[in-house]
PDB file of C-alpha atoms and ligand atoms in Angstrom:
ATOM      1  CA  MET A 134     -31.111 -46.969 -61.093  1.00  0.00           C
ATOM      2  CA  PRO A 135     -32.413 -46.369 -57.551  1.00  0.00           C
ATOM      3  CA  THR A 136     -35.261 -48.532 -56.275  1.00  0.00           C
ATOM      4  CA  LYS A 137     -38.631 -46.811 -56.572  1.00  0.00           C
ATOM      5  CA  VAL A 138     -41.176 -47.162 -53.809  1.00  0.00           C
ATOM      6  CA  ILE A 139     -44.819 -46.961 -54.780  1.00  0.00           C
ATOM      7  CA  ALA A 140     -47.586 -46.947 -52.194  1.00  0.00           C
ATOM      8  CA  VAL A 141     -50.881 -48.391 -53.379  1.00  0.00           C
ATOM      9  CA  ALA A 142     -53.372 -46.549 -51.236  1.00  0.00           C
ATOM     10  CA  ASN A 143     -56.898 -45.355 -50.764  1.00  0.00           C
ATOM     11  CA  GLN A 144     -58.506 -45.036 -47.347  1.00  0.00           C
ATOM     12  CA  LYS A 145     -61.712 -46.497 -48.741  1.00  0.00           C
ATOM     13  CA  GLY A 146     -62.047 -50.211 -48.226  1.00  0.00           C
ATOM     14  CA  GLY A 147     -62.557 -52.722 -50.997  1.00  0.00           C
ATOM     15  CA  VAL A 148     -61.621 -50.506 -53.940  1.00  0.00           C
ATOM     16  CA  GLY A 149     -59.009 -52.845 -55.413  1.00  0.00           C
ATOM     17  CA  LYS A 150     -55.794 -51.820 -53.638  1.00  0.00           C
ATOM     18  CA  THR A 151     -54.635 -55.355 -52.935  1.00  0.00           C
ATOM     19  CA  THR A 152     -55.791 -56.712 -56.282  1.00  0.00           C
ATOM     20  CA  THR A 153     -53.804 -53.926 -57.936  1.00  0.00           C
ATOM     21  CA  ALA A 154     -50.709 -54.298 -55.720  1.00  0.00           C
ATOM     22  CA  VAL A 155     -50.554 -58.072 -56.251  1.00  0.00           C
ATOM     23  CA  ASN A 156     -51.274 -58.131 -59.978  1.00  0.00           C
ATOM     24  CA  LEU A 157     -49.189 -55.130 -60.843  1.00  0.00           C
ATOM     25  CA  SER A 158     -46.268 -56.606 -58.886  1.00  0.00           C
ATOM     26  CA  ALA A 159     -46.621 -59.879 -60.771  1.00  0.00           C
ATOM     27  CA  CYS A 160     -46.890 -58.196 -64.186  1.00  0.00           C
ATOM     28  CA  VAL A 161     -43.922 -55.910 -63.560  1.00  0.00           C
ATOM     29  CA  ALA A 162     -41.874 -58.924 -62.410  1.00  0.00           C
ATOM     30  CA  ALA A 163     -42.994 -60.874 -65.473  1.00  0.00           C
ATOM     31  CA  VAL A 164     -41.461 -58.287 -67.805  1.00  0.00           C
ATOM     32  CA  GLY A 165     -38.100 -58.563 -66.109  1.00  0.00           C
ATOM     33  CA  ARG A 166     -38.005 -56.097 -63.222  1.00  0.00           C
ATOM     34  CA  ARG A 167     -37.141 -57.194 -59.694  1.00  0.00           C
ATOM     35  CA  VAL A 168     -40.147 -56.522 -57.506  1.00  0.00           C
ATOM     36  CA  LEU A 169     -40.732 -56.450 -53.780  1.00  0.00           C
ATOM     37  CA  LEU A 170     -44.353 -56.550 -52.651  1.00  0.00           C
ATOM     38  CA  PHE A 171     -44.559 -55.071 -49.152  1.00  0.00           C
ATOM     39  CA  ASP A 172     -47.755 -56.104 -47.394  1.00  0.00           C
ATOM     40  CA  LEU A 173     -48.429 -53.388 -44.835  1.00  0.00           C
ATOM     41  CA  ASP A 174     -52.055 -54.330 -44.188  1.00  0.00           C
ATOM     42  CA  PRO A 175     -52.866 -56.461 -41.107  1.00  0.00           C
ATOM     43  CA  GLN A 176     -55.541 -58.193 -43.213  1.00  0.00           C
ATOM     44  CA  ALA A 177     -52.605 -59.784 -45.097  1.00  0.00           C
ATOM     45  CA  ASN A 178     -54.595 -60.169 -48.307  1.00  0.00           C
ATOM     46  CA  ALA A 179     -51.567 -59.505 -50.517  1.00  0.00           C
ATOM     47  CA  THR A 180     -49.656 -62.179 -48.605  1.00  0.00           C
ATOM     48  CA  SER A 181     -52.283 -64.832 -49.273  1.00  0.00           C
ATOM     49  CA  GLY A 182     -52.820 -63.439 -52.765  1.00  0.00           C
ATOM     50  CA  VAL A 183     -49.341 -64.624 -53.767  1.00  0.00           C
ATOM     51  CA  GLY A 184     -49.783 -67.945 -52.033  1.00  0.00           C
ATOM     52  CA  LEU A 185     -48.097 -67.400 -48.672  1.00  0.00           C
ATOM     53  CA  GLU A 186     -49.508 -68.446 -45.317  1.00  0.00           C
ATOM     54  CA  LYS A 187     -49.840 -65.905 -42.543  1.00  0.00           C
ATOM     55  CA  VAL A 188     -47.087 -66.795 -40.108  1.00  0.00           C
ATOM     56  CA  GLU A 189     -46.745 -65.188 -36.713  1.00  0.00           C
ATOM     57  CA  GLY A 190     -43.641 -63.058 -36.488  1.00  0.00           C
ATOM     58  CA  ALA A 191     -43.069 -62.987 -40.247  1.00  0.00           C
ATOM     59  CA  SER A 192     -44.245 -59.424 -40.835  1.00  0.00           C
ATOM     60  CA  ALA A 193     -42.435 -56.105 -40.675  1.00  0.00           C
ATOM     61  CA  TYR A 194     -44.035 -55.333 -37.333  1.00  0.00           C
ATOM     62  CA  ARG A 195     -41.119 -56.128 -35.008  1.00  0.00           C
ATOM     63  CA  VAL A 196     -38.678 -54.447 -37.359  1.00  0.00           C
ATOM     64  CA  LEU A 197     -40.760 -51.273 -37.287  1.00  0.00           C
ATOM     65  CA  LEU A 198     -40.495 -51.392 -33.510  1.00  0.00           C
ATOM     66  CA  GLY A 199     -36.727 -51.619 -33.781  1.00  0.00           C
ATOM     67  CA  GLU A 200     -36.054 -55.368 -33.670  1.00  0.00           C
ATOM     68  CA  GLY A 201     -33.952 -56.829 -36.495  1.00  0.00           C
ATOM     69  CA  GLY A 202     -33.862 -55.773 -40.111  1.00  0.00           C
ATOM     70  CA  LEU A 203     -36.350 -55.756 -42.951  1.00  0.00           C
ATOM     71  CA  LEU A 204     -33.997 -57.622 -45.311  1.00  0.00           C
ATOM     72  CA  GLU A 205     -34.464 -60.703 -43.124  1.00  0.00           C
ATOM     73  CA  LYS A 206     -38.237 -60.500 -43.569  1.00  0.00           C
ATOM     74  CA  ILE A 207     -38.129 -60.796 -47.345  1.00  0.00           C
ATOM     75  CA  GLN A 208     -39.469 -64.085 -48.659  1.00  0.00           C
ATOM     76  CA  ASN A 209     -39.551 -65.701 -52.049  1.00  0.00           C
ATOM     77  CA  THR A 210     -42.796 -66.344 -53.862  1.00  0.00           C
ATOM     78  CA  ALA A 211     -43.386 -69.063 -56.445  1.00  0.00           C
ATOM     79  CA  PHE A 212     -43.021 -66.405 -59.145  1.00  0.00           C
ATOM     80  CA  ASP A 213     -39.742 -65.281 -60.708  1.00  0.00           C
ATOM     81  CA  ARG A 214     -38.369 -61.930 -59.559  1.00  0.00           C
ATOM     82  CA  LEU A 215     -41.324 -61.410 -57.177  1.00  0.00           C
ATOM     83  CA  GLU A 216     -40.473 -61.335 -53.486  1.00  0.00           C
ATOM     84  CA  ILE A 217     -42.594 -60.277 -50.550  1.00  0.00           C
ATOM     85  CA  ILE A 218     -42.511 -58.903 -47.042  1.00  0.00           C
ATOM     86  CA  PRO A 219     -45.586 -60.662 -45.694  1.00  0.00           C
ATOM     87  CA  SER A 220     -48.110 -59.384 -43.191  1.00  0.00           C
ATOM     88  CA  GLU A 221     -49.979 -61.091 -40.384  1.00  0.00           C
ATOM     89  CA  VAL A 222     -52.274 -60.125 -37.542  1.00  0.00           C
ATOM     90  CA  ASP A 223     -49.434 -58.697 -35.450  1.00  0.00           C
ATOM     91  CA  LEU A 224     -49.624 -55.603 -37.587  1.00  0.00           C
ATOM     92  CA  CYS A 225     -53.080 -54.965 -36.110  1.00  0.00           C
ATOM     93  CA  GLY A 226     -51.572 -53.513 -32.997  1.00  0.00           C
ATOM     94  CA  ALA A 227     -49.157 -51.444 -34.984  1.00  0.00           C
ATOM     95  CA  ASP A 228     -51.131 -48.230 -35.075  1.00  0.00           C
ATOM     96  CA  ILE A 229     -51.133 -47.920 -31.304  1.00  0.00           C
ATOM     97  CA  GLU A 230     -47.608 -49.196 -30.707  1.00  0.00           C
ATOM     98  CA  LEU A 231     -46.010 -47.259 -33.521  1.00  0.00           C
ATOM     99  CA  ALA A 232     -47.686 -44.041 -32.436  1.00  0.00           C
ATOM    100  CA  ARG A 233     -45.581 -44.168 -29.289  1.00  0.00           C
ATOM    101  CA  ALA A 234     -42.309 -44.587 -31.130  1.00  0.00           C
ATOM    102  CA  GLN A 235     -40.045 -41.659 -31.753  1.00  0.00           C
ATOM    103  CA  ASP A 236     -40.282 -40.167 -35.201  1.00  0.00           C
ATOM    104  CA  HIS A 237     -43.258 -42.468 -35.727  1.00  0.00           C
ATOM    105  CA  LEU A 238     -44.031 -41.444 -39.312  1.00  0.00           C
ATOM    106  CA  HIS A 239     -40.609 -42.480 -40.575  1.00  0.00           C
ATOM    107  CA  LEU A 240     -40.476 -46.043 -39.235  1.00  0.00           C
ATOM    108  CA  VAL A 241     -41.184 -47.668 -42.599  1.00  0.00           C
ATOM    109  CA  ALA A 242     -38.824 -45.338 -44.442  1.00  0.00           C
ATOM    110  CA  ARG A 243     -36.047 -46.106 -41.995  1.00  0.00           C
ATOM    111  CA  ALA A 244     -36.679 -49.853 -42.086  1.00  0.00           C
ATOM    112  CA  LEU A 245     -36.733 -49.833 -45.895  1.00  0.00           C
ATOM    113  CA  GLN A 246     -33.434 -47.986 -46.264  1.00  0.00           C
ATOM    114  CA  PRO A 247     -31.198 -51.095 -46.112  1.00  0.00           C
ATOM    115  CA  VAL A 248     -33.486 -52.772 -48.667  1.00  0.00           C
ATOM    116  CA  LEU A 249     -33.082 -49.794 -51.001  1.00  0.00           C
ATOM    117  CA  ASP A 250     -29.334 -49.671 -50.352  1.00  0.00           C
ATOM    118  CA  SER A 251     -29.044 -53.373 -51.238  1.00  0.00           C
ATOM    119  CA  GLN A 252     -30.254 -52.528 -54.778  1.00  0.00           C
ATOM    120  CA  ARG A 253     -31.942 -55.913 -54.908  1.00  0.00           C
ATOM    121  CA  PHE A 254     -35.143 -54.482 -56.327  1.00  0.00           C
ATOM    122  CA  ASP A 255     -36.208 -52.162 -59.086  1.00  0.00           C
ATOM    123  CA  VAL A 256     -39.608 -51.437 -57.577  1.00  0.00           C
ATOM    124  CA  VAL A 257     -41.278 -51.849 -54.201  1.00  0.00           C
ATOM    125  CA  PHE A 258     -45.084 -51.865 -54.173  1.00  0.00           C
ATOM    126  CA  VAL A 259     -46.589 -51.240 -50.740  1.00  0.00           C
ATOM    127  CA  ASP A 260     -50.113 -52.545 -50.174  1.00  0.00           C
ATOM    128  CA  CYS A 261     -51.696 -50.167 -47.645  1.00  0.00           C
ATOM    129  CA  PRO A 262     -54.597 -50.787 -45.274  1.00  0.00           C
ATOM    130  CA  PRO A 263     -57.949 -49.040 -45.821  1.00  0.00           C
ATOM    131  CA  SER A 264     -57.354 -46.013 -43.610  1.00  0.00           C
ATOM    132  CA  LEU A 265     -55.165 -42.974 -43.377  1.00  0.00           C
ATOM    133  CA  GLY A 266     -53.706 -44.276 -40.119  1.00  0.00           C
ATOM    134  CA  ILE A 267     -50.115 -44.579 -39.055  1.00  0.00           C
ATOM    135  CA  LEU A 268     -49.256 -47.505 -41.319  1.00  0.00           C
ATOM    136  CA  THR A 269     -50.525 -45.727 -44.422  1.00  0.00           C
ATOM    137  CA  LEU A 270     -48.859 -42.453 -43.437  1.00  0.00           C
ATOM    138  CA  ASN A 271     -45.625 -44.379 -42.935  1.00  0.00           C
ATOM    139  CA  ALA A 272     -45.977 -45.778 -46.431  1.00  0.00           C
ATOM    140  CA  PHE A 273     -46.552 -42.245 -47.755  1.00  0.00           C
ATOM    141  CA  ALA A 274     -43.468 -41.022 -45.916  1.00  0.00           C
ATOM    142  CA  ALA A 275     -41.376 -43.795 -47.503  1.00  0.00           C
ATOM    143  CA  ALA A 276     -42.763 -43.601 -51.040  1.00  0.00           C
ATOM    144  CA  ASP A 277     -41.687 -41.870 -54.218  1.00  0.00           C
ATOM    145  CA  GLY A 278     -45.123 -42.213 -55.720  1.00  0.00           C
ATOM    146  CA  LEU A 279     -48.711 -42.909 -54.802  1.00  0.00           C
ATOM    147  CA  LEU A 280     -50.850 -45.116 -56.938  1.00  0.00           C
ATOM    148  CA  VAL A 281     -54.504 -44.707 -56.080  1.00  0.00           C
ATOM    149  CA  PRO A 282     -57.054 -47.281 -57.203  1.00  0.00           C
ATOM    150  CA  LEU A 283     -60.507 -45.739 -57.520  1.00  0.00           C
ATOM    151  CA  GLN A 284     -63.532 -47.917 -57.818  1.00  0.00           C
ATOM    152  CA  CYS A 285     -65.933 -46.835 -60.546  1.00  0.00           C
ATOM    153  CA  GLU A 286     -68.695 -45.819 -58.154  1.00  0.00           C
ATOM    154  CA  TYR A 287     -70.386 -42.700 -57.008  1.00  0.00           C
ATOM    155  CA  TYR A 288     -68.177 -41.604 -54.097  1.00  0.00           C
ATOM    156  CA  ALA A 289     -64.865 -42.291 -55.804  1.00  0.00           C
ATOM    157  CA  LEU A 290     -63.739 -38.660 -55.855  1.00  0.00           C
ATOM    158  CA  GLU A 291     -64.274 -38.087 -52.151  1.00  0.00           C
ATOM    159  CA  GLY A 292     -61.565 -40.552 -51.240  1.00  0.00           C
ATOM    160  CA  ILE A 293     -58.962 -39.002 -53.430  1.00  0.00           C
ATOM    161  CA  SER A 294     -59.539 -35.471 -52.179  1.00  0.00           C
ATOM    162  CA  MET A 295     -58.553 -36.679 -48.706  1.00  0.00           C
ATOM    163  CA  ILE A 296     -55.435 -38.284 -50.111  1.00  0.00           C
ATOM    164  CA  ASN A 297     -54.532 -35.031 -51.834  1.00  0.00           C
ATOM    165  CA  ARG A 298     -54.929 -33.146 -48.591  1.00  0.00           C
ATOM    166  CA  VAL A 299     -52.681 -35.576 -46.716  1.00  0.00           C
ATOM    167  CA  MET A 300     -50.095 -35.385 -49.482  1.00  0.00           C
ATOM    168  CA  THR A 301     -50.030 -31.584 -49.212  1.00  0.00           C
ATOM    169  CA  GLN A 302     -49.590 -31.854 -45.446  1.00  0.00           C
ATOM    170  CA  LEU A 303     -46.688 -34.274 -45.838  1.00  0.00           C
ATOM    171  CA  HIS A 304     -45.062 -31.868 -48.290  1.00  0.00           C
ATOM    172  CA  ASP A 305     -45.661 -28.797 -46.148  1.00  0.00           C
ATOM    173  CA  GLN A 306     -44.393 -30.412 -42.981  1.00  0.00           C
ATOM    174  CA  GLY A 307     -41.261 -31.671 -44.692  1.00  0.00           C
ATOM    175  CA  ILE A 308     -42.172 -35.307 -43.964  1.00  0.00           C
ATOM    176  CA  ASN A 309     -41.804 -36.350 -47.590  1.00  0.00           C
ATOM    177  CA  ALA A 310     -41.152 -33.600 -50.083  1.00  0.00           C
ATOM    178  CA  ARG A 311     -40.568 -35.967 -53.014  1.00  0.00           C
ATOM    179  CA  LEU A 312     -43.932 -37.744 -52.755  1.00  0.00           C
ATOM    180  CA  GLU A 313     -45.996 -37.466 -55.909  1.00  0.00           C
ATOM    181  CA  LEU A 314     -49.319 -38.730 -57.107  1.00  0.00           C
ATOM    182  CA  MET A 315     -48.017 -41.194 -59.656  1.00  0.00           C
ATOM    183  CA  GLY A 316     -51.372 -42.158 -61.016  1.00  0.00           C
ATOM    184  CA  VAL A 317     -54.991 -43.035 -60.522  1.00  0.00           C
ATOM    185  CA  VAL A 318     -56.301 -46.355 -61.775  1.00  0.00           C
ATOM    186  CA  MET A 319     -59.984 -46.946 -62.284  1.00  0.00           C
ATOM    187  CA  THR A 320     -61.010 -50.385 -61.017  1.00  0.00           C
ATOM    188  CA  MET A 321     -64.036 -52.639 -61.385  1.00  0.00           C
ATOM    189  CA  PHE A 322     -64.977 -50.794 -64.534  1.00  0.00           C
ATOM    190  CA  ASP A 323     -68.127 -52.018 -66.227  1.00  0.00           C
ATOM    191  CA  SER A 324     -68.489 -50.464 -69.667  1.00  0.00           C
ATOM    192  CA  ARG A 325     -72.169 -51.453 -69.822  1.00  0.00           C
ATOM    193  CA  THR A 326     -73.176 -49.214 -66.946  1.00  0.00           C
ATOM    194  CA  LYS A 327     -73.742 -45.517 -67.287  1.00  0.00           C
ATOM    195  CA  LEU A 328     -72.401 -44.980 -63.786  1.00  0.00           C
ATOM    196  CA  SER A 329     -68.982 -46.465 -64.541  1.00  0.00           C
ATOM    197  CA  ASN A 330     -68.636 -44.236 -67.584  1.00  0.00           C
ATOM    198  CA  GLN A 331     -69.835 -41.141 -65.723  1.00  0.00           C
ATOM    199  CA  VAL A 332     -67.402 -41.719 -62.873  1.00  0.00           C
ATOM    200  CA  VAL A 333     -64.483 -42.164 -65.275  1.00  0.00           C
ATOM    201  CA  THR A 334     -65.381 -38.948 -67.111  1.00  0.00           C
ATOM    202  CA  GLU A 335     -65.571 -37.033 -63.858  1.00  0.00           C
ATOM    203  CA  VAL A 336     -62.308 -38.443 -62.493  1.00  0.00           C
ATOM    204  CA  ARG A 337     -60.540 -37.634 -65.775  1.00  0.00           C
ATOM    205  CA  GLN A 338     -61.857 -34.068 -65.618  1.00  0.00           C
ATOM    206  CA  HIS A 339     -60.234 -33.681 -62.213  1.00  0.00           C
ATOM    207  CA  PHE A 340     -57.031 -35.601 -62.671  1.00  0.00           C
ATOM    208  CA  GLY A 341     -56.372 -35.449 -66.400  1.00  0.00           C
ATOM    209  CA  GLU A 342     -53.284 -37.391 -67.395  1.00  0.00           C
ATOM    210  CA  LYS A 343     -52.742 -38.714 -63.899  1.00  0.00           C
ATOM    211  CA  VAL A 344     -55.481 -41.219 -64.695  1.00  0.00           C
ATOM    212  CA  PHE A 345     -54.039 -44.287 -66.374  1.00  0.00           C
ATOM    213  CA  GLU A 346     -55.468 -45.085 -69.796  1.00  0.00           C
ATOM    214  CA  THR A 347     -55.870 -48.679 -68.722  1.00  0.00           C
ATOM    215  CA  MET A 348     -58.977 -49.381 -66.719  1.00  0.00           C
ATOM    216  CA  ILE A 349     -59.372 -52.592 -64.773  1.00  0.00           C
ATOM    217  CA  PRO A 350     -62.596 -54.347 -65.751  1.00  0.00           C
ATOM    218  CA  ARG A 351     -64.876 -56.013 -63.261  1.00  0.00           C
ATOM    219  CA  SER A 352     -64.003 -59.671 -63.651  1.00  0.00           C
ATOM    220  CA  THR A 353     -64.814 -62.752 -61.630  1.00  0.00           C
ATOM    221  CA  ARG A 354     -61.486 -64.295 -62.647  1.00  0.00           C
ATOM    222  CA  LEU A 355     -59.687 -61.426 -60.858  1.00  0.00           C
ATOM    223  CA  ALA A 356     -61.783 -62.034 -57.755  1.00  0.00           C
ATOM    224  CA  GLU A 357     -61.158 -65.798 -57.843  1.00  0.00           C
ATOM    225  CA  ALA A 358     -57.385 -65.740 -58.346  1.00  0.00           C
ATOM    226  CA  PRO A 359     -56.460 -64.908 -54.697  1.00  0.00           C
ATOM    227  CA  SER A 360     -58.166 -68.051 -53.418  1.00  0.00           C
ATOM    228  CA  PHE A 361     -55.635 -69.997 -55.511  1.00  0.00           C
ATOM    229  CA  GLY A 362     -52.773 -67.896 -54.173  1.00  0.00           C
ATOM    230  CA  LYS A 363     -51.953 -66.702 -57.665  1.00  0.00           C
ATOM    231  CA  PRO A 364     -51.767 -63.359 -59.439  1.00  0.00           C
ATOM    232  CA  ILE A 365     -54.087 -63.277 -62.437  1.00  0.00           C
ATOM    233  CA  ILE A 366     -51.328 -63.749 -65.054  1.00  0.00           C
ATOM    234  CA  HIS A 367     -50.452 -67.059 -63.417  1.00  0.00           C
ATOM    235  CA  TYR A 368     -54.057 -68.053 -62.816  1.00  0.00           C
ATOM    236  CA  ASP A 369     -55.717 -67.172 -66.116  1.00  0.00           C
ATOM    237  CA  LYS A 370     -53.230 -65.585 -68.470  1.00  0.00           C
ATOM    238  CA  TYR A 371     -55.715 -64.997 -71.269  1.00  0.00           C
ATOM    239  CA  SER A 372     -58.428 -63.285 -69.224  1.00  0.00           C
ATOM    240  CA  SER A 373     -59.456 -59.651 -69.547  1.00  0.00           C
ATOM    241  CA  GLY A 374     -58.111 -58.952 -66.050  1.00  0.00           C
ATOM    242  CA  SER A 375     -54.742 -60.346 -67.012  1.00  0.00           C
ATOM    243  CA  ALA A 376     -54.573 -58.185 -70.137  1.00  0.00           C
ATOM    244  CA  ALA A 377     -55.566 -55.106 -68.154  1.00  0.00           C
ATOM    245  CA  TYR A 378     -52.922 -55.528 -65.462  1.00  0.00           C
ATOM    246  CA  GLU A 379     -50.286 -56.250 -68.127  1.00  0.00           C
ATOM    247  CA  LEU A 380     -51.154 -52.980 -69.831  1.00  0.00           C
ATOM    248  CA  LEU A 381     -51.228 -51.110 -66.533  1.00  0.00           C
ATOM    249  CA  ALA A 382     -47.760 -52.485 -65.757  1.00  0.00           C
ATOM    250  CA  GLN A 383     -46.504 -51.061 -69.069  1.00  0.00           C
ATOM    251  CA  GLU A 384     -47.951 -47.670 -68.228  1.00  0.00           C
ATOM    252  CA  VAL A 385     -46.515 -47.696 -64.717  1.00  0.00           C
ATOM    253  CA  LEU A 386     -43.062 -48.658 -66.022  1.00  0.00           C
ATOM    254  CA  ALA A 387     -43.231 -45.959 -68.686  1.00  0.00           C
ATOM    255  CA  ARG A 388     -43.991 -43.368 -65.994  1.00  0.00           C
ATOM    256  CA  LEU A 389     -41.182 -44.656 -63.785  1.00  0.00           C
ATOM    257  CA  ASP A 390     -38.702 -44.659 -66.653  1.00  0.00           C
ATOM    258  CA  ARG A 391     -39.754 -41.173 -67.708  1.00  0.00           C
ATOM    259  CA  ALA A 392     -39.269 -39.891 -64.168  1.00  0.00           C
ATOM    260  CA  ALA A 393     -35.851 -41.584 -63.952  1.00  0.00           C
ATOM    261  CA  ALA A 394     -34.773 -40.088 -67.291  1.00  0.00           C
ATOM    262  CA  ALA A 395     -35.917 -36.633 -66.160  1.00  0.00           C
ATOM    263  CA  ALA A 396     -33.935 -37.032 -62.931  1.00  0.00           C
ATOM    264  CA  VAL A 397     -30.789 -37.937 -64.884  1.00  0.00           C
ATOM    265  CA  THR A 398     -31.218 -34.941 -67.203  1.00  0.00           C
ATOM    266  CA  THR A 399     -31.685 -32.605 -64.249  1.00  0.00           C
ATOM    267  CA  ALA A 400     -28.683 -34.030 -62.412  1.00  0.00           C
ATOM    268  CA  ALA A 401     -26.345 -33.967 -65.433  1.00  0.00           C
ATOM    269  CA  PRO A 402     -23.797 -31.132 -65.535  1.00  0.00           C
ATOM    270  CA  VAL A 403     -24.453 -28.574 -68.264  1.00  0.00           C
TER     271      VAL A 403
HETATM  272  N1  ATP B 215     -61.524 -55.805 -61.083  1.00  0.00           N
HETATM  273  C1  ATP B 215     -62.190 -56.566 -60.206  1.00  0.00           C
HETATM  274  N2  ATP B 215     -63.231 -57.328 -60.622  1.00  0.00           N
HETATM  275  C2  ATP B 215     -63.919 -58.085 -59.731  1.00  0.00           C
HETATM  276  N3  ATP B 215     -63.640 -58.147 -58.429  1.00  0.00           N
HETATM  277  C3  ATP B 215     -62.627 -57.410 -57.961  1.00  0.00           C
HETATM  278  C4  ATP B 215     -61.836 -56.584 -58.824  1.00  0.00           C
HETATM  279  N4  ATP B 215     -60.887 -55.967 -58.078  1.00  0.00           N
HETATM  280  C5  ATP B 215     -61.076 -56.394 -56.832  1.00  0.00           C
HETATM  281  N5  ATP B 215     -62.110 -57.255 -56.745  1.00  0.00           N
HETATM  282  C6  ATP B 215     -62.631 -57.910 -55.550  1.00  0.00           C
HETATM  283  O1  ATP B 215     -63.169 -56.900 -54.704  1.00  0.00           O
HETATM  284  C7  ATP B 215     -62.808 -57.144 -53.350  1.00  0.00           C
HETATM  285  C8  ATP B 215     -61.964 -55.978 -52.838  1.00  0.00           C
HETATM  286  O2  ATP B 215     -60.774 -55.924 -53.594  1.00  0.00           O
HETATM  287  P1  ATP B 215     -59.369 -55.689 -52.897  1.00  0.00           P
HETATM  288  O3  ATP B 215     -59.184 -56.639 -51.768  1.00  0.00           O
HETATM  289  O4  ATP B 215     -58.351 -55.659 -53.948  1.00  0.00           O
HETATM  290  O5  ATP B 215     -59.623 -54.224 -52.336  1.00  0.00           O
HETATM  291  P2  ATP B 215     -58.817 -53.447 -51.221  1.00  0.00           P
HETATM  292  O6  ATP B 215     -58.970 -52.019 -51.543  1.00  0.00           O
HETATM  293  O7  ATP B 215     -57.458 -53.987 -51.075  1.00  0.00           O
HETATM  294  O8  ATP B 215     -59.651 -53.829 -49.907  1.00  0.00           O
HETATM  295  P3  ATP B 215     -59.249 -53.439 -48.413  1.00  0.00           P
HETATM  296  O9  ATP B 215     -59.579 -52.011 -48.303  1.00  0.00           O
HETATM  297  O10 ATP B 215     -60.108 -54.323 -47.556  1.00  0.00           O
HETATM  298  O11 ATP B 215     -57.793 -53.723 -48.258  1.00  0.00           O
HETATM  299  C9  ATP B 215     -62.065 -58.466 -53.342  1.00  0.00           C
HETATM  300  O12 ATP B 215     -62.972 -59.495 -53.061  1.00  0.00           O
HETATM  301  C10 ATP B 215     -61.532 -58.590 -54.757  1.00  0.00           C
HETATM  302  O13 ATP B 215     -61.351 -59.919 -55.157  1.00  0.00           O
HETATM  303 MG1   MG B 216     -56.464 -54.673 -49.371  1.00  0.00          MG
END
């Protein structure tokens, strides 16, 4: 089965991208899949979220500029089947530097190819920075699917309409014709507030089945876990956040498996 690349993205800051990338990666690894978490955000929150220090020169940055290979950047985490390409501040300069490179939207896709060819992973989750800059567009160009976390707040829908527009552009310009919106996950859901419920209703009206059934509750345990360098299932296994990300992982895997089965059916000779 080919490795699937999923970009976790939303240009809005603080909506739960990293929390989702880290915890989903950990939950998918926990059920037996081999996962690579690719931290493409100079803030390096996913890196520290799985307990790694930010180390100069450890990120994908130099590889994207043509030095060395991405396979050498992969590091183990303390968690079975979960490996990471860390980030660090170097990536800050990436937008400017990468913009000058030839074919600058395909740098991540090209760098990832040997990792995909190695078949070491079932899934790669890419944690994107909060912008639609060159790093995020590179992730889009390399991905099979986009997973968009939307915070249950008033302006949630605005963010996703921009993502849709960019996705259409990438399709139309032949940059990544296979890119699909894999799903939308509602984060920081608070069932007691009218606003949370209204936002979910509105997002479901727009995106129907693309919206995952599982919603991620607002939970202090989820917010605390990164300071211990642990995904929630290893920090507080019996918390509501843990249960939610475990369920989300099941849904994500079901969608991936369905897509893979459909691809096999289409490819099979009649
Ligand atoms: N479900 C949740 N319940 C409570 N706090 C949460 C939840 N999800 C995320 N947070 C907290 O909200 C903040 C933003 O989350 P996170 O870092 O995952 O967002 P992000 O979209 O990756 O941010 P950025 O755009 O800066 O990369 C963090 O402090 C995180 O711990
Ligand atoms: Mg983040």
